[in-house]
């Protein structure tokens, strides 16, 4: 495994080895010792996955303190454009977005620290997105920002979105409790 820096403090791309042979492929996605040696939070409490149609936009999701969490995201089938926005008020990158294409071949996934909103756009039907989080879901602290307000060009006129995601405030109207 390799930890790749991004321009955002605490946000990393994690590169795994994608072993391929006549049977198919194999990837090791998590190694406790690697996470500990690299100062990465690895006390995961919940695992999720979503199966998505093409042109779905999910996000921008996070949980408020004290139920905020670090999250890792990877794709086990298909392709997505993964997007995070720094919502830590005193961060040099506050309000800025980072994006990366994740798929089931490159062996990359994203390590997202507390204080980032997360979302994605699916690029293929049947894309499966997996998440591991360091806190359990808490309905009272579940939150989000309108994905269309974060300054990222999703490249879609009519994305498929949930009713819940449509209710989120814009980034400029969100009073963030997060800081570095």
PDB file of C-alpha atoms in Angstrom:
ATOM      1  CA  UNK A   1       0.000   0.000   0.000  1.00  0.00           C
ATOM      2  CA  UNK A   2       1.017   3.578  -0.573  1.00  0.00           C
ATOM      3  CA  UNK A   3      -0.305   6.829   0.941  1.00  0.00           C
ATOM      4  CA  UNK A   4      -0.479   9.589  -1.697  1.00  0.00           C
ATOM      5  CA  UNK A   5      -0.719  13.213  -0.570  1.00  0.00           C
ATOM      6  CA  UNK A   6      -3.327  15.642  -1.891  1.00  0.00           C
ATOM      7  CA  UNK A   7      -3.367  19.456  -1.587  1.00  0.00           C
ATOM      8  CA  UNK A   8      -5.775  19.055   1.387  1.00  0.00           C
ATOM      9  CA  UNK A   9      -4.507  18.501   4.920  1.00  0.00           C
ATOM     10  CA  UNK A  10      -5.429  14.973   6.043  1.00  0.00           C
ATOM     11  CA  UNK A  11      -7.024  13.863   2.739  1.00  0.00           C
ATOM     12  CA  UNK A  12      -5.149  10.996   1.074  1.00  0.00           C
ATOM     13  CA  UNK A  13      -5.377   8.675  -1.889  1.00  0.00           C
ATOM     14  CA  UNK A  14      -4.491   5.141  -0.878  1.00  0.00           C
ATOM     15  CA  UNK A  15      -2.964   2.981  -3.582  1.00  0.00           C
ATOM     16  CA  UNK A  16      -3.216  -0.789  -3.333  1.00  0.00           C
ATOM     17  CA  UNK A  17      -1.804  -3.507  -5.533  1.00  0.00           C
ATOM     18  CA  UNK A  18      -4.326  -4.869  -8.008  1.00  0.00           C
ATOM     19  CA  UNK A  19      -3.205  -8.421  -8.669  1.00  0.00           C
ATOM     20  CA  UNK A  20      -4.590  -9.898 -11.898  1.00  0.00           C
ATOM     21  CA  UNK A  21      -4.255 -13.437 -13.229  1.00  0.00           C
ATOM     22  CA  UNK A  22      -6.278 -16.002 -15.173  1.00  0.00           C
ATOM     23  CA  UNK A  23      -8.809 -16.228 -12.278  1.00  0.00           C
ATOM     24  CA  UNK A  24      -9.524 -12.477 -12.123  1.00  0.00           C
ATOM     25  CA  UNK A  25      -8.308  -9.894  -9.657  1.00  0.00           C
ATOM     26  CA  UNK A  26      -7.375  -9.510  -5.993  1.00  0.00           C
ATOM     27  CA  UNK A  27      -6.786  -6.390  -3.865  1.00  0.00           C
ATOM     28  CA  UNK A  28      -5.932  -5.929  -0.201  1.00  0.00           C
ATOM     29  CA  UNK A  29      -7.934  -2.852   0.812  1.00  0.00           C
ATOM     30  CA  UNK A  30      -7.062  -2.593   4.476  1.00  0.00           C
ATOM     31  CA  UNK A  31      -4.039  -3.351   6.599  1.00  0.00           C
ATOM     32  CA  UNK A  32      -4.206  -2.286  10.255  1.00  0.00           C
ATOM     33  CA  UNK A  33      -0.417  -1.961  10.595  1.00  0.00           C
ATOM     34  CA  UNK A  34      -0.145   0.230   7.470  1.00  0.00           C
ATOM     35  CA  UNK A  35      -2.864   2.562   8.772  1.00  0.00           C
ATOM     36  CA  UNK A  36      -1.250   2.813  12.222  1.00  0.00           C
ATOM     37  CA  UNK A  37       2.273   3.370  10.815  1.00  0.00           C
ATOM     38  CA  UNK A  38       0.931   6.161   8.595  1.00  0.00           C
ATOM     39  CA  UNK A  39      -1.067   7.920  11.322  1.00  0.00           C
ATOM     40  CA  UNK A  40      -4.424   7.035   9.765  1.00  0.00           C
ATOM     41  CA  UNK A  41      -7.554   6.513  11.845  1.00  0.00           C
ATOM     42  CA  UNK A  42      -8.540   2.862  11.498  1.00  0.00           C
ATOM     43  CA  UNK A  43     -11.174   2.251  14.155  1.00  0.00           C
ATOM     44  CA  UNK A  44     -13.989   1.598  11.668  1.00  0.00           C
ATOM     45  CA  UNK A  45     -17.457   1.128  13.164  1.00  0.00           C
ATOM     46  CA  UNK A  46     -19.704   0.686  10.099  1.00  0.00           C
ATOM     47  CA  UNK A  47     -19.392  -0.516   6.523  1.00  0.00           C
ATOM     48  CA  UNK A  48     -21.824   0.388   3.729  1.00  0.00           C
ATOM     49  CA  UNK A  49     -22.168   0.010   0.003  1.00  0.00           C
ATOM     50  CA  UNK A  50     -24.458   1.485  -2.619  1.00  0.00           C
ATOM     51  CA  UNK A  51     -25.361   0.165  -6.069  1.00  0.00           C
ATOM     52  CA  UNK A  52     -25.969   3.005  -8.495  1.00  0.00           C
ATOM     53  CA  UNK A  53     -27.344   3.819 -11.908  1.00  0.00           C
ATOM     54  CA  UNK A  54     -25.297   5.971 -14.285  1.00  0.00           C
ATOM     55  CA  UNK A  55     -25.570   9.757 -13.719  1.00  0.00           C
ATOM     56  CA  UNK A  56     -26.503   9.498 -10.046  1.00  0.00           C
ATOM     57  CA  UNK A  57     -25.134  12.260  -7.813  1.00  0.00           C
ATOM     58  CA  UNK A  58     -25.037  11.386  -4.121  1.00  0.00           C
ATOM     59  CA  UNK A  59     -23.950  13.904  -1.532  1.00  0.00           C
ATOM     60  CA  UNK A  60     -22.495  15.964  -0.108  1.00  0.00           C
ATOM     61  CA  UNK A  61     -22.760  13.942   3.132  1.00  0.00           C
ATOM     62  CA  UNK A  62     -21.144  14.027   6.592  1.00  0.00           C
ATOM     63  CA  UNK A  63     -22.094  13.750  10.258  1.00  0.00           C
ATOM     64  CA  UNK A  64     -21.874  16.573  12.764  1.00  0.00           C
ATOM     65  CA  UNK A  65     -19.760  16.322  15.927  1.00  0.00           C
ATOM     66  CA  UNK A  66     -19.634  14.417  18.184  1.00  0.00           C
ATOM     67  CA  UNK A  67     -20.640  11.739  15.633  1.00  0.00           C
ATOM     68  CA  UNK A  68     -18.338  13.004  12.864  1.00  0.00           C
ATOM     69  CA  UNK A  69     -16.163  10.408  11.217  1.00  0.00           C
ATOM     70  CA  UNK A  70     -13.233   9.550   9.050  1.00  0.00           C
ATOM     71  CA  UNK A  71     -14.339   7.661   5.968  1.00  0.00           C
ATOM     72  CA  UNK A  72     -12.653   5.492   3.346  1.00  0.00           C
ATOM     73  CA  UNK A  73     -14.342   5.092  -0.038  1.00  0.00           C
ATOM     74  CA  UNK A  74     -13.597   2.595  -2.778  1.00  0.00           C
ATOM     75  CA  UNK A  75     -15.322   1.221  -5.860  1.00  0.00           C
ATOM     76  CA  UNK A  76     -15.681  -2.547  -6.265  1.00  0.00           C
ATOM     77  CA  UNK A  77     -17.556  -2.361  -9.568  1.00  0.00           C
ATOM     78  CA  UNK A  78     -17.789   0.391 -12.179  1.00  0.00           C
ATOM     79  CA  UNK A  79     -16.501   3.982 -12.099  1.00  0.00           C
ATOM     80  CA  UNK A  80     -17.302   7.175 -10.236  1.00  0.00           C
ATOM     81  CA  UNK A  81     -16.104  10.750  -9.947  1.00  0.00           C
ATOM     82  CA  UNK A  82     -15.569  11.076  -6.197  1.00  0.00           C
ATOM     83  CA  UNK A  83     -15.773  14.604  -4.770  1.00  0.00           C
ATOM     84  CA  UNK A  84     -14.959  16.003  -1.326  1.00  0.00           C
ATOM     85  CA  UNK A  85     -15.278  19.564  -0.039  1.00  0.00           C
ATOM     86  CA  UNK A  86     -13.273  20.925   2.886  1.00  0.00           C
ATOM     87  CA  UNK A  87     -15.750  22.342   5.423  1.00  0.00           C
ATOM     88  CA  UNK A  88     -13.206  23.055   8.198  1.00  0.00           C
ATOM     89  CA  UNK A  89     -13.621  26.792   8.851  1.00  0.00           C
ATOM     90  CA  UNK A  90      -9.987  27.673   9.599  1.00  0.00           C
ATOM     91  CA  UNK A  91      -8.486  25.462   6.880  1.00  0.00           C
ATOM     92  CA  UNK A  92      -6.465  27.051   4.071  1.00  0.00           C
ATOM     93  CA  UNK A  93      -8.594  24.975   1.655  1.00  0.00           C
ATOM     94  CA  UNK A  94     -11.997  25.755   3.227  1.00  0.00           C
ATOM     95  CA  UNK A  95     -14.788  25.555   0.632  1.00  0.00           C
ATOM     96  CA  UNK A  96     -12.532  24.031  -2.018  1.00  0.00           C
ATOM     97  CA  UNK A  97     -13.228  20.693  -3.647  1.00  0.00           C
ATOM     98  CA  UNK A  98     -11.030  17.762  -4.564  1.00  0.00           C
ATOM     99  CA  UNK A  99     -12.085  15.100  -7.044  1.00  0.00           C
ATOM    100  CA  UNK A 100     -10.724  11.837  -8.315  1.00  0.00           C
ATOM    101  CA  UNK A 101     -11.998   9.126 -10.607  1.00  0.00           C
ATOM    102  CA  UNK A 102     -12.235   5.848  -8.713  1.00  0.00           C
ATOM    103  CA  UNK A 103     -12.880   2.527 -10.400  1.00  0.00           C
ATOM    104  CA  UNK A 104     -12.590  -1.187  -9.867  1.00  0.00           C
ATOM    105  CA  UNK A 105      -9.244  -1.479 -11.714  1.00  0.00           C
ATOM    106  CA  UNK A 106      -6.749   1.167 -10.513  1.00  0.00           C
ATOM    107  CA  UNK A 107      -6.590  -0.058  -6.933  1.00  0.00           C
ATOM    108  CA  UNK A 108      -7.083   3.416  -5.463  1.00  0.00           C
ATOM    109  CA  UNK A 109      -9.395   4.585  -2.755  1.00  0.00           C
ATOM    110  CA  UNK A 110      -9.899   7.771  -0.794  1.00  0.00           C
ATOM    111  CA  UNK A 111      -9.184   8.405   2.884  1.00  0.00           C
ATOM    112  CA  UNK A 112     -11.439  11.290   3.980  1.00  0.00           C
ATOM    113  CA  UNK A 113     -10.823  12.850   7.406  1.00  0.00           C
ATOM    114  CA  UNK A 114     -13.376  14.522   9.655  1.00  0.00           C
ATOM    115  CA  UNK A 115     -14.484  17.921   8.394  1.00  0.00           C
ATOM    116  CA  UNK A 116     -15.050  17.028   4.742  1.00  0.00           C
ATOM    117  CA  UNK A 117     -18.348  16.669   2.902  1.00  0.00           C
ATOM    118  CA  UNK A 118     -18.380  13.684   0.549  1.00  0.00           C
ATOM    119  CA  UNK A 119     -20.276  12.882  -2.621  1.00  0.00           C
ATOM    120  CA  UNK A 120     -19.891  11.278  -6.021  1.00  0.00           C
ATOM    121  CA  UNK A 121     -21.230  11.001  -9.553  1.00  0.00           C
ATOM    122  CA  UNK A 122     -21.557   7.580 -11.149  1.00  0.00           C
ATOM    123  CA  UNK A 123     -20.036   7.131 -14.580  1.00  0.00           C
ATOM    124  CA  UNK A 124     -21.425   3.625 -15.257  1.00  0.00           C
ATOM    125  CA  UNK A 125     -24.581   1.678 -14.489  1.00  0.00           C
ATOM    126  CA  UNK A 126     -24.110  -0.790 -11.660  1.00  0.00           C
ATOM    127  CA  UNK A 127     -21.287   1.121  -9.981  1.00  0.00           C
ATOM    128  CA  UNK A 128     -20.817  -0.202  -6.450  1.00  0.00           C
ATOM    129  CA  UNK A 129     -19.386   2.290  -3.951  1.00  0.00           C
ATOM    130  CA  UNK A 130     -18.140   1.001  -0.588  1.00  0.00           C
ATOM    131  CA  UNK A 131     -17.663   3.082   2.557  1.00  0.00           C
ATOM    132  CA  UNK A 132     -16.114   2.388   5.960  1.00  0.00           C
ATOM    133  CA  UNK A 133     -16.701   4.937   8.731  1.00  0.00           C
ATOM    134  CA  UNK A 134     -15.216   5.477  12.178  1.00  0.00           C
ATOM    135  CA  UNK A 135     -18.579   6.347  13.773  1.00  0.00           C
ATOM    136  CA  UNK A 136     -22.014   4.799  13.596  1.00  0.00           C
ATOM    137  CA  UNK A 137     -24.869   6.483  11.801  1.00  0.00           C
ATOM    138  CA  UNK A 138     -26.780   8.926  13.987  1.00  0.00           C
ATOM    139  CA  UNK A 139     -29.969  10.391  12.511  1.00  0.00           C
ATOM    140  CA  UNK A 140     -29.777  13.560  14.641  1.00  0.00           C
ATOM    141  CA  UNK A 141     -26.233  14.337  13.435  1.00  0.00           C
ATOM    142  CA  UNK A 142     -26.623  13.243   9.812  1.00  0.00           C
ATOM    143  CA  UNK A 143     -26.098  16.262   7.577  1.00  0.00           C
ATOM    144  CA  UNK A 144     -25.214  17.441   4.104  1.00  0.00           C
ATOM    145  CA  UNK A 145     -24.638  20.309   1.715  1.00  0.00           C
ATOM    146  CA  UNK A 146     -26.350  20.744  -1.645  1.00  0.00           C
ATOM    147  CA  UNK A 147     -23.991  19.120  -4.151  1.00  0.00           C
ATOM    148  CA  UNK A 148     -24.852  21.732  -6.783  1.00  0.00           C
ATOM    149  CA  UNK A 149     -23.605  24.557  -4.504  1.00  0.00           C
ATOM    150  CA  UNK A 150     -20.017  23.436  -3.943  1.00  0.00           C
ATOM    151  CA  UNK A 151     -18.448  24.910  -7.087  1.00  0.00           C
ATOM    152  CA  UNK A 152     -17.829  21.558  -8.771  1.00  0.00           C
ATOM    153  CA  UNK A 153     -18.996  21.015 -12.352  1.00  0.00           C
ATOM    154  CA  UNK A 154     -20.820  17.693 -12.232  1.00  0.00           C
ATOM    155  CA  UNK A 155     -21.207  17.728 -16.028  1.00  0.00           C
ATOM    156  CA  UNK A 156     -24.886  16.778 -15.857  1.00  0.00           C
ATOM    157  CA  UNK A 157     -28.001  18.799 -16.645  1.00  0.00           C
ATOM    158  CA  UNK A 158     -30.395  16.466 -14.822  1.00  0.00           C
ATOM    159  CA  UNK A 159     -28.546  14.248 -12.349  1.00  0.00           C
ATOM    160  CA  UNK A 160     -30.468  11.553 -10.498  1.00  0.00           C
ATOM    161  CA  UNK A 161     -30.630  12.739  -6.860  1.00  0.00           C
ATOM    162  CA  UNK A 162     -32.527  11.736  -3.751  1.00  0.00           C
ATOM    163  CA  UNK A 163     -35.251  13.876  -2.249  1.00  0.00           C
ATOM    164  CA  UNK A 164     -33.187  14.094   0.916  1.00  0.00           C
ATOM    165  CA  UNK A 165     -30.137  15.457  -0.916  1.00  0.00           C
ATOM    166  CA  UNK A 166     -32.327  18.156  -2.474  1.00  0.00           C
ATOM    167  CA  UNK A 167     -33.172  19.518   1.000  1.00  0.00           C
ATOM    168  CA  UNK A 168     -29.580  20.280   2.036  1.00  0.00           C
ATOM    169  CA  UNK A 169     -28.491  23.930   2.434  1.00  0.00           C
ATOM    170  CA  UNK A 170     -25.982  25.506   0.087  1.00  0.00           C
ATOM    171  CA  UNK A 171     -22.336  25.650   1.088  1.00  0.00           C
ATOM    172  CA  UNK A 172     -22.535  29.422   1.583  1.00  0.00           C
ATOM    173  CA  UNK A 173     -25.524  29.008   3.948  1.00  0.00           C
ATOM    174  CA  UNK A 174     -23.962  26.210   6.007  1.00  0.00           C
ATOM    175  CA  UNK A 175     -22.497  27.288   9.378  1.00  0.00           C
ATOM    176  CA  UNK A 176     -19.745  24.720   9.794  1.00  0.00           C
ATOM    177  CA  UNK A 177     -18.879  23.397  13.266  1.00  0.00           C
ATOM    178  CA  UNK A 178     -15.639  21.885  11.901  1.00  0.00           C
ATOM    179  CA  UNK A 179     -12.128  23.275  12.279  1.00  0.00           C
ATOM    180  CA  UNK A 180      -8.587  21.973  11.949  1.00  0.00           C
TER     181      UNK A 180
END
